[in-house]
JSON list of C-alpha atoms in Angstrom, two decimals:
[
{"chain": "X", "resi": 697, "resn": "MET", "atom": "CA", "xyz": [19.03, 8.52, -5.50]},
{"chain": "X", "resi": 698, "resn": "ARG", "atom": "CA", "xyz": [21.56, 10.89, -4.24]},
{"chain": "X", "resi": 699, "resn": "VAL", "atom": "CA", "xyz": [19.92, 14.04, -2.91]},
{"chain": "X", "resi": 700, "resn": "LYS", "atom": "CA", "xyz": [23.06, 16.34, -3.17]},
{"chain": "X", "resi": 701, "resn": "ASP", "atom": "CA", "xyz": [22.81, 18.21, -6.38]},
{"chain": "X", "resi": 702, "resn": "SER", "atom": "CA", "xyz": [19.38, 16.79, -7.26]},
{"chain": "X", "resi": 703, "resn": "ALA", "atom": "CA", "xyz": [16.29, 18.62, -8.36]},
{"chain": "X", "resi": 704, "resn": "ALA", "atom": "CA", "xyz": [13.33, 18.20, -6.34]},
{"chain": "X", "resi": 705, "resn": "VAL", "atom": "CA", "xyz": [9.64, 19.40, -6.14]},
{"chain": "X", "resi": 706, "resn": "VAL", "atom": "CA", "xyz": [7.70, 19.44, -3.15]},
{"chain": "X", "resi": 707, "resn": "VAL", "atom": "CA", "xyz": [3.89, 19.71, -3.53]},
{"chain": "X", "resi": 708, "resn": "GLY", "atom": "CA", "xyz": [2.41, 21.24, -0.51]},
{"chain": "X", "resi": 709, "resn": "GLY", "atom": "CA", "xyz": [5.86, 22.44, 0.69]},
{"chain": "X", "resi": 710, "resn": "ALA", "atom": "CA", "xyz": [4.79, 25.68, 2.42]},
{"chain": "X", "resi": 711, "resn": "SER", "atom": "CA", "xyz": [3.77, 24.20, 5.43]},
{"chain": "X", "resi": 712, "resn": "GLY", "atom": "CA", "xyz": [3.62, 21.05, 7.55]},
{"chain": "X", "resi": 713, "resn": "MET", "atom": "CA", "xyz": [5.16, 17.70, 6.32]},
{"chain": "X", "resi": 714, "resn": "GLY", "atom": "CA", "xyz": [6.10, 19.29, 2.91]},
{"chain": "X", "resi": 715, "resn": "ARG", "atom": "CA", "xyz": [7.69, 22.17, 4.37]},
{"chain": "X", "resi": 716, "resn": "ALA", "atom": "CA", "xyz": [9.86, 20.00, 6.66]},
{"chain": "X", "resi": 717, "resn": "THR", "atom": "CA", "xyz": [10.75, 17.82, 3.71]},
{"chain": "X", "resi": 718, "resn": "ALA", "atom": "CA", "xyz": [11.60, 20.86, 1.48]},
{"chain": "X", "resi": 719, "resn": "GLU", "atom": "CA", "xyz": [13.88, 21.97, 4.39]},
{"chain": "X", "resi": 720, "resn": "ARG", "atom": "CA", "xyz": [15.52, 18.57, 4.70]},
{"chain": "X", "resi": 721, "resn": "LEU", "atom": "CA", "xyz": [16.23, 18.51, 1.03]},
{"chain": "X", "resi": 722, "resn": "ALA", "atom": "CA", "xyz": [17.61, 21.82, 0.75]},
{"chain": "X", "resi": 723, "resn": "GLU", "atom": "CA", "xyz": [19.92, 21.12, 3.84]},
{"chain": "X", "resi": 724, "resn": "ARG", "atom": "CA", "xyz": [21.14, 18.15, 2.11]},
{"chain": "X", "resi": 725, "resn": "GLY", "atom": "CA", "xyz": [22.18, 19.95, -1.01]},
{"chain": "X", "resi": 726, "resn": "ALA", "atom": "CA", "xyz": [19.21, 19.68, -3.33]},
{"chain": "X", "resi": 727, "resn": "LYS", "atom": "CA", "xyz": [17.89, 22.39, -5.48]},
{"chain": "X", "resi": 728, "resn": "VAL", "atom": "CA", "xyz": [14.13, 22.51, -4.32]},
{"chain": "X", "resi": 729, "resn": "ALA", "atom": "CA", "xyz": [10.94, 24.15, -5.92]},
{"chain": "X", "resi": 730, "resn": "VAL", "atom": "CA", "xyz": [7.87, 24.38, -3.72]},
{"chain": "X", "resi": 731, "resn": "LEU", "atom": "CA", "xyz": [4.41, 24.19, -5.11]},
{"chain": "X", "resi": 732, "resn": "ASP", "atom": "CA", "xyz": [1.52, 25.33, -2.80]},
{"chain": "X", "resi": 733, "resn": "LEU", "atom": "CA", "xyz": [-1.56, 27.68, -2.90]},
{"chain": "X", "resi": 734, "resn": "PRO", "atom": "CA", "xyz": [-1.07, 31.24, -3.88]},
{"chain": "X", "resi": 735, "resn": "ARG", "atom": "CA", "xyz": [-2.15, 32.49, -0.40]},
{"chain": "X", "resi": 736, "resn": "SER", "atom": "CA", "xyz": [0.25, 30.06, 1.39]},
{"chain": "X", "resi": 737, "resn": "ASP", "atom": "CA", "xyz": [3.77, 30.94, 2.99]},
{"chain": "X", "resi": 738, "resn": "GLY", "atom": "CA", "xyz": [5.51, 29.48, 0.04]},
{"chain": "X", "resi": 739, "resn": "ALA", "atom": "CA", "xyz": [7.45, 32.71, -0.93]},
{"chain": "X", "resi": 740, "resn": "ALA", "atom": "CA", "xyz": [8.48, 33.20, 2.67]},
{"chain": "X", "resi": 741, "resn": "VAL", "atom": "CA", "xyz": [9.52, 29.45, 2.81]},
{"chain": "X", "resi": 742, "resn": "VAL", "atom": "CA", "xyz": [11.85, 29.47, -0.26]},
{"chain": "X", "resi": 743, "resn": "ARG", "atom": "CA", "xyz": [13.55, 32.67, 1.10]},
{"chain": "X", "resi": 744, "resn": "GLU", "atom": "CA", "xyz": [14.49, 30.61, 4.19]},
{"chain": "X", "resi": 745, "resn": "LEU", "atom": "CA", "xyz": [15.41, 27.68, 1.98]},
{"chain": "X", "resi": 746, "resn": "GLY", "atom": "CA", "xyz": [18.09, 29.88, 0.22]},
{"chain": "X", "resi": 747, "resn": "ALA", "atom": "CA", "xyz": [19.62, 30.32, -3.13]},
{"chain": "X", "resi": 748, "resn": "GLY", "atom": "CA", "xyz": [18.29, 27.81, -5.86]},
{"chain": "X", "resi": 749, "resn": "ALA", "atom": "CA", "xyz": [14.81, 27.37, -4.01]},
{"chain": "X", "resi": 750, "resn": "SER", "atom": "CA", "xyz": [11.70, 28.74, -6.00]},
{"chain": "X", "resi": 751, "resn": "PHE", "atom": "CA", "xyz": [8.00, 29.17, -5.15]},
{"chain": "X", "resi": 752, "resn": "HIS", "atom": "CA", "xyz": [5.38, 28.24, -7.89]},
{"chain": "X", "resi": 753, "resn": "PRO", "atom": "CA", "xyz": [1.88, 29.23, -6.87]},
{"chain": "X", "resi": 754, "resn": "CYS", "atom": "CA", "xyz": [-0.86, 26.67, -7.79]},
{"chain": "X", "resi": 755, "resn": "ASP", "atom": "CA", "xyz": [-4.05, 24.71, -6.78]},
{"chain": "X", "resi": 756, "resn": "ALA", "atom": "CA", "xyz": [-3.43, 21.02, -7.06]},
{"chain": "X", "resi": 757, "resn": "THR", "atom": "CA", "xyz": [-6.97, 20.63, -7.97]},
{"chain": "X", "resi": 758, "resn": "ASP", "atom": "CA", "xyz": [-6.64, 22.85, -11.00]},
{"chain": "X", "resi": 759, "resn": "CYS", "atom": "CA", "xyz": [-5.04, 20.33, -13.34]},
{"chain": "X", "resi": 760, "resn": "ASP", "atom": "CA", "xyz": [-4.08, 22.59, -16.12]},
{"chain": "X", "resi": 761, "resn": "GLY", "atom": "CA", "xyz": [-2.73, 25.25, -13.55]},
{"chain": "X", "resi": 762, "resn": "ALA", "atom": "CA", "xyz": [-0.97, 22.44, -11.70]},
{"chain": "X", "resi": 763, "resn": "GLU", "atom": "CA", "xyz": [0.81, 21.17, -15.04]},
{"chain": "X", "resi": 764, "resn": "ALA", "atom": "CA", "xyz": [1.88, 24.78, -15.70]},
{"chain": "X", "resi": 765, "resn": "ALA", "atom": "CA", "xyz": [3.39, 25.40, -12.36]},
{"chain": "X", "resi": 766, "resn": "LEU", "atom": "CA", "xyz": [5.21, 21.99, -12.54]},
{"chain": "X", "resi": 767, "resn": "ALA", "atom": "CA", "xyz": [6.43, 22.74, -15.97]},
{"chain": "X", "resi": 768, "resn": "GLU", "atom": "CA", "xyz": [7.73, 26.12, -14.60]},
{"chain": "X", "resi": 769, "resn": "ALA", "atom": "CA", "xyz": [9.37, 24.56, -11.77]},
{"chain": "X", "resi": 770, "resn": "VAL", "atom": "CA", "xyz": [11.17, 22.02, -13.83]},
{"chain": "X", "resi": 771, "resn": "GLU", "atom": "CA", "xyz": [12.37, 24.51, -16.17]},
{"chain": "X", "resi": 772, "resn": "ASN", "atom": "CA", "xyz": [13.77, 26.77, -13.33]},
{"chain": "X", "resi": 773, "resn": "LEU", "atom": "CA", "xyz": [15.45, 23.45, -11.71]},
{"chain": "X", "resi": 774, "resn": "GLY", "atom": "CA", "xyz": [16.70, 22.28, -15.08]},
{"chain": "X", "resi": 775, "resn": "ALA", "atom": "CA", "xyz": [15.46, 18.69, -14.39]},
{"chain": "X", "resi": 776, "resn": "LEU", "atom": "CA", "xyz": [13.40, 16.65, -11.97]},
{"chain": "X", "resi": 777, "resn": "HIS", "atom": "CA", "xyz": [14.78, 13.80, -9.77]},
{"chain": "X", "resi": 778, "resn": "ILE", "atom": "CA", "xyz": [12.70, 13.86, -6.64]},
{"chain": "X", "resi": 779, "resn": "ALA", "atom": "CA", "xyz": [9.05, 14.67, -6.28]},
{"chain": "X", "resi": 780, "resn": "VAL", "atom": "CA", "xyz": [7.12, 14.65, -2.87]},
{"chain": "X", "resi": 781, "resn": "ASN", "atom": "CA", "xyz": [3.46, 15.02, -2.81]},
{"chain": "X", "resi": 782, "resn": "THR", "atom": "CA", "xyz": [1.75, 16.13, 0.68]},
{"chain": "X", "resi": 783, "resn": "ALA", "atom": "CA", "xyz": [-1.16, 18.16, -0.47]},
{"chain": "X", "resi": 784, "resn": "GLY", "atom": "CA", "xyz": [-4.62, 16.75, 0.68]},
{"chain": "X", "resi": 785, "resn": "GLY", "atom": "CA", "xyz": [-7.49, 16.98, 3.04]},
{"chain": "X", "resi": 786, "resn": "GLY", "atom": "CA", "xyz": [-10.72, 15.74, 3.99]},
{"chain": "X", "resi": 787, "resn": "VAL", "atom": "CA", "xyz": [-14.36, 16.41, 5.36]},
{"chain": "X", "resi": 788, "resn": "SER", "atom": "CA", "xyz": [-16.08, 14.65, 8.11]},
{"chain": "X", "resi": 789, "resn": "ALA", "atom": "CA", "xyz": [-19.48, 13.29, 7.00]},
{"chain": "X", "resi": 790, "resn": "ARG", "atom": "CA", "xyz": [-20.94, 9.83, 7.61]},
{"chain": "X", "resi": 791, "resn": "THR", "atom": "CA", "xyz": [-22.52, 7.84, 4.58]},
{"chain": "X", "resi": 792, "resn": "LEU", "atom": "CA", "xyz": [-25.82, 8.34, 6.13]},
{"chain": "X", "resi": 793, "resn": "SER", "atom": "CA", "xyz": [-26.65, 10.76, 8.95]},
{"chain": "X", "resi": 794, "resn": "LYS", "atom": "CA", "xyz": [-29.81, 12.42, 10.58]},
{"chain": "X", "resi": 795, "resn": "SER", "atom": "CA", "xyz": [-29.52, 15.19, 7.82]},
{"chain": "X", "resi": 796, "resn": "GLY", "atom": "CA", "xyz": [-29.53, 12.39, 4.88]},
{"chain": "X", "resi": 797, "resn": "PRO", "atom": "CA", "xyz": [-26.88, 10.85, 2.69]},
{"chain": "X", "resi": 798, "resn": "HIS", "atom": "CA", "xyz": [-23.40, 11.88, 2.38]},
{"chain": "X", "resi": 799, "resn": "PRO", "atom": "CA", "xyz": [-23.25, 15.02, 0.08]},
{"chain": "X", "resi": 800, "resn": "LEU", "atom": "CA", "xyz": [-21.99, 13.76, -3.27]},
{"chain": "X", "resi": 801, "resn": "ASP", "atom": "CA", "xyz": [-20.22, 17.10, -4.14]},
{"chain": "X", "resi": 802, "resn": "ALA", "atom": "CA", "xyz": [-18.32, 16.74, -0.91]},
{"chain": "X", "resi": 803, "resn": "PHE", "atom": "CA", "xyz": [-17.25, 13.10, -1.69]},
{"chain": "X", "resi": 804, "resn": "ARG", "atom": "CA", "xyz": [-16.27, 14.21, -5.10]},
{"chain": "X", "resi": 805, "resn": "SER", "atom": "CA", "xyz": [-14.14, 17.29, -3.85]},
{"chain": "X", "resi": 806, "resn": "VAL", "atom": "CA", "xyz": [-12.25, 15.03, -1.31]},
{"chain": "X", "resi": 807, "resn": "ILE", "atom": "CA", "xyz": [-11.36, 12.61, -4.17]},
{"chain": "X", "resi": 808, "resn": "GLU", "atom": "CA", "xyz": [-10.34, 15.57, -6.52]},
{"chain": "X", "resi": 809, "resn": "LEU", "atom": "CA", "xyz": [-7.96, 16.86, -4.02]},
{"chain": "X", "resi": 810, "resn": "ASN", "atom": "CA", "xyz": [-6.47, 13.72, -2.66]},
{"chain": "X", "resi": 811, "resn": "LEU", "atom": "CA", "xyz": [-6.50, 11.27, -5.51]},
{"chain": "X", "resi": 812, "resn": "ILE", "atom": "CA", "xyz": [-6.91, 12.91, -8.83]},
{"chain": "X", "resi": 813, "resn": "ALA", "atom": "CA", "xyz": [-4.72, 15.68, -7.98]},
{"chain": "X", "resi": 814, "resn": "THR", "atom": "CA", "xyz": [-2.05, 13.28, -6.94]},
{"chain": "X", "resi": 815, "resn": "PHE", "atom": "CA", "xyz": [-2.12, 11.01, -10.01]},
{"chain": "X", "resi": 816, "resn": "ASN", "atom": "CA", "xyz": [-2.29, 14.13, -12.44]},
{"chain": "X", "resi": 817, "resn": "LEU", "atom": "CA", "xyz": [0.92, 15.41, -10.68]},
{"chain": "X", "resi": 818, "resn": "ASN", "atom": "CA", "xyz": [2.49, 11.79, -10.57]},
{"chain": "X", "resi": 819, "resn": "ARG", "atom": "CA", "xyz": [1.91, 11.41, -14.40]},
{"chain": "X", "resi": 820, "resn": "LEU", "atom": "CA", "xyz": [3.52, 14.69, -15.22]},
{"chain": "X", "resi": 821, "resn": "GLN", "atom": "CA", "xyz": [6.43, 14.22, -12.71]},
{"chain": "X", "resi": 822, "resn": "ALA", "atom": "CA", "xyz": [7.10, 10.85, -14.16]},
{"chain": "X", "resi": 823, "resn": "TRP", "atom": "CA", "xyz": [7.15, 12.48, -17.70]},
{"chain": "X", "resi": 824, "resn": "HIS", "atom": "CA", "xyz": [9.59, 14.81, -16.70]},
{"chain": "X", "resi": 825, "resn": "MET", "atom": "CA", "xyz": [11.81, 12.34, -14.93]},
{"chain": "X", "resi": 826, "resn": "SER", "atom": "CA", "xyz": [11.73, 10.03, -18.07]},
{"chain": "X", "resi": 827, "resn": "ARG", "atom": "CA", "xyz": [13.96, 12.55, -19.62]},
{"chain": "X", "resi": 828, "resn": "ASN", "atom": "CA", "xyz": [16.83, 12.34, -17.29]},
{"chain": "X", "resi": 829, "resn": "GLU", "atom": "CA", "xyz": [19.95, 10.41, -18.02]},
{"chain": "X", "resi": 830, "resn": "PRO", "atom": "CA", "xyz": [20.06, 7.46, -15.41]},
{"chain": "X", "resi": 831, "resn": "VAL", "atom": "CA", "xyz": [22.33, 7.40, -12.65]},
{"chain": "X", "resi": 832, "resn": "ASP", "atom": "CA", "xyz": [22.83, 3.82, -11.16]},
{"chain": "X", "resi": 833, "resn": "ASP", "atom": "CA", "xyz": [19.96, 3.13, -13.58]},
{"chain": "X", "resi": 834, "resn": "GLU", "atom": "CA", "xyz": [17.60, 5.30, -11.73]},
{"chain": "X", "resi": 835, "resn": "ARG", "atom": "CA", "xyz": [15.91, 8.37, -13.32]},
{"chain": "X", "resi": 836, "resn": "GLY", "atom": "CA", "xyz": [13.59, 9.63, -10.43]},
{"chain": "X", "resi": 837, "resn": "VAL", "atom": "CA", "xyz": [11.74, 8.81, -7.34]},
{"chain": "X", "resi": 838, "resn": "ILE", "atom": "CA", "xyz": [8.15, 9.86, -6.45]},
{"chain": "X", "resi": 839, "resn": "VAL", "atom": "CA", "xyz": [6.90, 9.89, -2.74]},
{"chain": "X", "resi": 840, "resn": "ASN", "atom": "CA", "xyz": [3.04, 10.31, -2.27]},
{"chain": "X", "resi": 841, "resn": "THR", "atom": "CA", "xyz": [1.26, 10.88, 0.94]},
{"chain": "X", "resi": 842, "resn": "SER", "atom": "CA", "xyz": [-1.56, 8.41, 1.99]},
{"chain": "X", "resi": 843, "resn": "SER", "atom": "CA", "xyz": [-2.91, 7.88, 5.59]},
{"chain": "X", "resi": 844, "resn": "ILE", "atom": "CA", "xyz": [-3.48, 5.02, 8.07]},
{"chain": "X", "resi": 845, "resn": "ALA", "atom": "CA", "xyz": [-7.12, 6.09, 7.46]},
{"chain": "X", "resi": 846, "resn": "ALA", "atom": "CA", "xyz": [-6.69, 4.07, 4.20]},
{"chain": "X", "resi": 847, "resn": "PHE", "atom": "CA", "xyz": [-6.60, 0.88, 6.26]},
{"chain": "X", "resi": 848, "resn": "GLU", "atom": "CA", "xyz": [-8.58, 1.73, 9.32]},
{"chain": "X", "resi": 849, "resn": "GLY", "atom": "CA", "xyz": [-10.72, 4.77, 8.49]},
{"chain": "X", "resi": 850, "resn": "GLN", "atom": "CA", "xyz": [-12.76, 6.22, 11.37]},
{"chain": "X", "resi": 851, "resn": "ILE", "atom": "CA", "xyz": [-16.52, 7.09, 11.43]},
{"chain": "X", "resi": 852, "resn": "GLY", "atom": "CA", "xyz": [-16.90, 10.06, 9.17]},
{"chain": "X", "resi": 853, "resn": "GLN", "atom": "CA", "xyz": [-13.94, 9.46, 7.08]},
{"chain": "X", "resi": 854, "resn": "VAL", "atom": "CA", "xyz": [-15.44, 7.61, 4.29]},
{"chain": "X", "resi": 855, "resn": "ALA", "atom": "CA", "xyz": [-14.30, 10.08, 1.60]},
{"chain": "X", "resi": 856, "resn": "TYR", "atom": "CA", "xyz": [-10.91, 10.52, 2.99]},
{"chain": "X", "resi": 857, "resn": "SER", "atom": "CA", "xyz": [-10.40, 6.84, 3.44]},
{"chain": "X", "resi": 858, "resn": "ALA", "atom": "CA", "xyz": [-11.57, 6.15, -0.16]},
{"chain": "X", "resi": 859, "resn": "ALA", "atom": "CA", "xyz": [-9.00, 8.76, -1.44]},
{"chain": "X", "resi": 860, "resn": "LYS", "atom": "CA", "xyz": [-6.10, 7.80, 0.64]},
{"chain": "X", "resi": 861, "resn": "ALA", "atom": "CA", "xyz": [-6.61, 3.93, 0.10]},
{"chain": "X", "resi": 862, "resn": "ALA", "atom": "CA", "xyz": [-6.54, 4.77, -3.69]},
{"chain": "X", "resi": 863, "resn": "ILE", "atom": "CA", "xyz": [-3.21, 6.45, -3.28]},
{"chain": "X", "resi": 864, "resn": "ALA", "atom": "CA", "xyz": [-1.84, 3.52, -1.49]},
{"chain": "X", "resi": 865, "resn": "GLY", "atom": "CA", "xyz": [-3.24, 1.20, -4.08]},
{"chain": "X", "resi": 866, "resn": "MET", "atom": "CA", "xyz": [-1.50, 3.03, -6.92]},
{"chain": "X", "resi": 867, "resn": "SER", "atom": "CA", "xyz": [1.92, 2.67, -5.45]},
{"chain": "X", "resi": 868, "resn": "LEU", "atom": "CA", "xyz": [2.87, -0.75, -6.62]},
{"chain": "X", "resi": 869, "resn": "THR", "atom": "CA", "xyz": [0.82, -0.59, -9.98]},
{"chain": "X", "resi": 870, "resn": "MET", "atom": "CA", "xyz": [2.59, 2.65, -10.78]},
{"chain": "X", "resi": 871, "resn": "ALA", "atom": "CA", "xyz": [5.93, 1.48, -9.65]},
{"chain": "X", "resi": 872, "resn": "ARG", "atom": "CA", "xyz": [5.63, -1.49, -12.13]},
{"chain": "X", "resi": 873, "resn": "ASP", "atom": "CA", "xyz": [4.37, 0.92, -14.80]},
{"chain": "X", "resi": 874, "resn": "LEU", "atom": "CA", "xyz": [7.62, 3.01, -14.49]},
{"chain": "X", "resi": 875, "resn": "GLY", "atom": "CA", "xyz": [10.01, 0.50, -13.47]},
{"chain": "X", "resi": 876, "resn": "SER", "atom": "CA", "xyz": [11.67, 0.02, -16.98]},
{"chain": "X", "resi": 877, "resn": "LEU", "atom": "CA", "xyz": [12.24, 3.73, -16.68]},
{"chain": "X", "resi": 878, "resn": "GLY", "atom": "CA", "xyz": [14.04, 3.65, -13.60]},
{"chain": "X", "resi": 879, "resn": "ILE", "atom": "CA", "xyz": [11.46, 5.57, -11.72]},
{"chain": "X", "resi": 880, "resn": "ARG", "atom": "CA", "xyz": [10.43, 4.52, -8.18]},
{"chain": "X", "resi": 881, "resn": "VAL", "atom": "CA", "xyz": [7.03, 5.18, -6.69]},
{"chain": "X", "resi": 882, "resn": "THR", "atom": "CA", "xyz": [6.10, 4.93, -2.97]},
{"chain": "X", "resi": 883, "resn": "ALA", "atom": "CA", "xyz": [3.60, 6.20, -0.47]},
{"chain": "X", "resi": 884, "resn": "VAL", "atom": "CA", "xyz": [3.80, 7.23, 3.21]},
{"chain": "X", "resi": 885, "resn": "ALA", "atom": "CA", "xyz": [0.92, 6.49, 5.47]},
{"chain": "X", "resi": 886, "resn": "PRO", "atom": "CA", "xyz": [1.00, 8.91, 8.43]},
{"chain": "X", "resi": 887, "resn": "SER", "atom": "CA", "xyz": [-1.10, 8.68, 11.53]},
{"chain": "X", "resi": 888, "resn": "LEU", "atom": "CA", "xyz": [-2.08, 11.95, 13.17]},
{"chain": "X", "resi": 889, "resn": "PHE", "atom": "CA", "xyz": [0.50, 14.52, 12.64]},
{"chain": "X", "resi": 890, "resn": "ALA", "atom": "CA", "xyz": [0.87, 18.09, 14.27]},
{"chain": "X", "resi": 891, "resn": "THR", "atom": "CA", "xyz": [0.38, 20.15, 10.97]},
{"chain": "X", "resi": 892, "resn": "GLY", "atom": "CA", "xyz": [-2.19, 22.74, 10.15]},
{"chain": "X", "resi": 893, "resn": "ILE", "atom": "CA", "xyz": [-5.12, 22.78, 12.58]},
{"chain": "X", "resi": 894, "resn": "THR", "atom": "CA", "xyz": [-3.97, 19.60, 14.33]},
{"chain": "X", "resi": 895, "resn": "SER", "atom": "CA", "xyz": [-0.84, 21.29, 15.64]},
{"chain": "X", "resi": 896, "resn": "ARG", "atom": "CA", "xyz": [-3.05, 23.50, 17.76]},
{"chain": "X", "resi": 897, "resn": "ILE", "atom": "CA", "xyz": [-4.87, 20.74, 19.45]},
{"chain": "X", "resi": 898, "resn": "PRO", "atom": "CA", "xyz": [-4.38, 20.78, 23.36]},
{"chain": "X", "resi": 899, "resn": "GLU", "atom": "CA", "xyz": [-1.96, 18.32, 24.80]},
{"chain": "X", "resi": 900, "resn": "LYS", "atom": "CA", "xyz": [-4.63, 16.48, 26.72]},
{"chain": "X", "resi": 901, "resn": "MET", "atom": "CA", "xyz": [-6.76, 16.05, 23.62]},
{"chain": "X", "resi": 902, "resn": "ALA", "atom": "CA", "xyz": [-3.74, 15.09, 21.66]},
{"chain": "X", "resi": 903, "resn": "GLY", "atom": "CA", "xyz": [-3.03, 12.32, 24.30]},
{"chain": "X", "resi": 904, "resn": "GLU", "atom": "CA", "xyz": [-6.66, 11.00, 23.96]},
{"chain": "X", "resi": 905, "resn": "LEU", "atom": "CA", "xyz": [-6.24, 10.87, 20.16]},
{"chain": "X", "resi": 906, "resn": "THR", "atom": "CA", "xyz": [-3.11, 9.00, 20.29]},
{"chain": "X", "resi": 907, "resn": "ARG", "atom": "CA", "xyz": [-3.95, 6.63, 23.13]},
{"chain": "X", "resi": 908, "resn": "ASP", "atom": "CA", "xyz": [-3.95, 3.56, 20.81]},
{"chain": "X", "resi": 909, "resn": "ALA", "atom": "CA", "xyz": [-0.35, 4.08, 19.65]},
{"chain": "X", "resi": 910, "resn": "ALA", "atom": "CA", "xyz": [2.23, 1.57, 20.87]},
{"chain": "X", "resi": 911, "resn": "PHE", "atom": "CA", "xyz": [5.05, 4.06, 21.21]},
{"chain": "X", "resi": 912, "resn": "PRO", "atom": "CA", "xyz": [5.34, 7.10, 21.32]},
{"chain": "X", "resi": 913, "resn": "ARG", "atom": "CA", "xyz": [1.81, 8.09, 22.29]},
{"chain": "X", "resi": 914, "resn": "ARG", "atom": "CA", "xyz": [1.84, 11.55, 20.75]},
{"chain": "X", "resi": 915, "resn": "MET", "atom": "CA", "xyz": [1.29, 13.01, 17.33]},
{"chain": "X", "resi": 916, "resn": "GLY", "atom": "CA", "xyz": [3.96, 12.79, 14.75]},
{"chain": "X", "resi": 917, "resn": "LYS", "atom": "CA", "xyz": [6.28, 15.66, 13.94]},
{"chain": "X", "resi": 918, "resn": "PRO", "atom": "CA", "xyz": [6.61, 16.94, 10.38]},
{"chain": "X", "resi": 919, "resn": "ASP", "atom": "CA", "xyz": [10.55, 16.27, 10.55]},
{"chain": "X", "resi": 920, "resn": "GLU", "atom": "CA", "xyz": [9.77, 12.60, 11.07]},
{"chain": "X", "resi": 921, "resn": "TYR", "atom": "CA", "xyz": [7.73, 12.67, 7.95]},
{"chain": "X", "resi": 922, "resn": "ALA", "atom": "CA", "xyz": [10.65, 14.35, 6.19]},
{"chain": "X", "resi": 923, "resn": "SER", "atom": "CA", "xyz": [13.18, 12.04, 7.55]},
{"chain": "X", "resi": 924, "resn": "LEU", "atom": "CA", "xyz": [11.18, 8.99, 6.16]},
{"chain": "X", "resi": 925, "resn": "ALA", "atom": "CA", "xyz": [10.62, 10.83, 2.86]},
{"chain": "X", "resi": 926, "resn": "LEU", "atom": "CA", "xyz": [14.59, 11.32, 2.52]},
{"chain": "X", "resi": 927, "resn": "SER", "atom": "CA", "xyz": [15.30, 7.64, 3.39]},
{"chain": "X", "resi": 928, "resn": "ILE", "atom": "CA", "xyz": [12.97, 6.67, 0.69]},
{"chain": "X", "resi": 929, "resn": "VAL", "atom": "CA", "xyz": [14.78, 8.81, -1.73]},
{"chain": "X", "resi": 930, "resn": "GLU", "atom": "CA", "xyz": [17.99, 7.49, -0.85]},
{"chain": "X", "resi": 931, "resn": "ASN", "atom": "CA", "xyz": [17.19, 3.80, -0.53]},
{"chain": "X", "resi": 932, "resn": "GLN", "atom": "CA", "xyz": [16.79, 2.19, -4.16]},
{"chain": "X", "resi": 933, "resn": "MET", "atom": "CA", "xyz": [15.16, -0.96, -2.75]},
{"chain": "X", "resi": 934, "resn": "LEU", "atom": "CA", "xyz": [12.18, 1.03, -1.34]},
{"chain": "X", "resi": 935, "resn": "ASN", "atom": "CA", "xyz": [9.66, 0.87, -4.16]},
{"chain": "X", "resi": 936, "resn": "GLY", "atom": "CA", "xyz": [6.03, 0.03, -4.69]},
{"chain": "X", "resi": 937, "resn": "SER", "atom": "CA", "xyz": [5.22, 0.08, -1.16]},
{"chain": "X", "resi": 938, "resn": "THR", "atom": "CA", "xyz": [2.97, 2.05, 1.28]},
{"chain": "X", "resi": 939, "resn": "ILE", "atom": "CA", "xyz": [4.87, 2.72, 4.48]},
{"chain": "X", "resi": 940, "resn": "ARG", "atom": "CA", "xyz": [3.11, 3.19, 7.67]},
{"chain": "X", "resi": 941, "resn": "LEU", "atom": "CA", "xyz": [4.49, 6.08, 9.84]},
{"chain": "X", "resi": 942, "resn": "ASP", "atom": "CA", "xyz": [2.21, 5.60, 12.89]},
{"chain": "X", "resi": 943, "resn": "ALA", "atom": "CA", "xyz": [3.92, 4.76, 16.13]},
{"chain": "X", "resi": 944, "resn": "GLY", "atom": "CA", "xyz": [2.03, 1.38, 16.09]},
{"chain": "X", "resi": 945, "resn": "GLN", "atom": "CA", "xyz": [-1.28, 3.13, 15.88]},
{"chain": "X", "resi": 946, "resn": "ARG", "atom": "CA", "xyz": [-4.48, 1.54, 14.65]},
{"chain": "X", "resi": 947, "resn": "PHE", "atom": "CA", "xyz": [-7.27, 3.95, 14.55]},
{"chain": "X", "resi": 948, "resn": "ALA", "atom": "CA", "xyz": [-10.26, 3.05, 16.67]},
{"chain": "X", "resi": 949, "resn": "PRO", "atom": "CA", "xyz": [-13.77, 3.50, 15.09]},
{"chain": "X", "resi": 950, "resn": "LYS", "atom": "CA", "xyz": [-13.88, 7.12, 16.40]}
]
């Protein structure tokens, strides 16, 4: 997929890995729409992205609201070729602790934010992409965000691991579902990245958290996620896979 002159939506694009990806796409000549929470810095981000960029406030867990925001974004863009989905988060709770079983509502909320919201966006993004005229037999590419917690989740990450493992598990099946339409689907599984709260972790603590990495032993940078996302967009052979972005790190139990 050629980035220049394409139409891209970045969900979670007001900060962190999403913002870095939106900036990279805009620098490469894509027209970019940012979807993020109303209270986010989305409006400021799109001003920096320049002409053609637009902000569409939404809560990804509000399925109807997300559908409306995406439709508005696609109408503004005129099409949809690239979708990058980075919104997500989790809670820390063991399956069983001194206070009792894991709160079921908390588990549901993590699944809703990470998995259900992602699938809702994917099905809608694919629908918009299906209307495109193919270029080199391709109509679109979807990049989702999993985590290495999908494969070796730490103590207290049971809900987050389940959600991110499901995102990884969807990649190949969804790619097969959409292959006849020329739409690719992949997921990126980052390790610990310096975004949001983690960007304020002291250097010494960050060193402890990344001590199991092969190299480099540091937190990832948002622009490193963005670089991989653009590589996925541009390389048509990348499809149906979940790509680890982790400096060779394997999470320890805690």
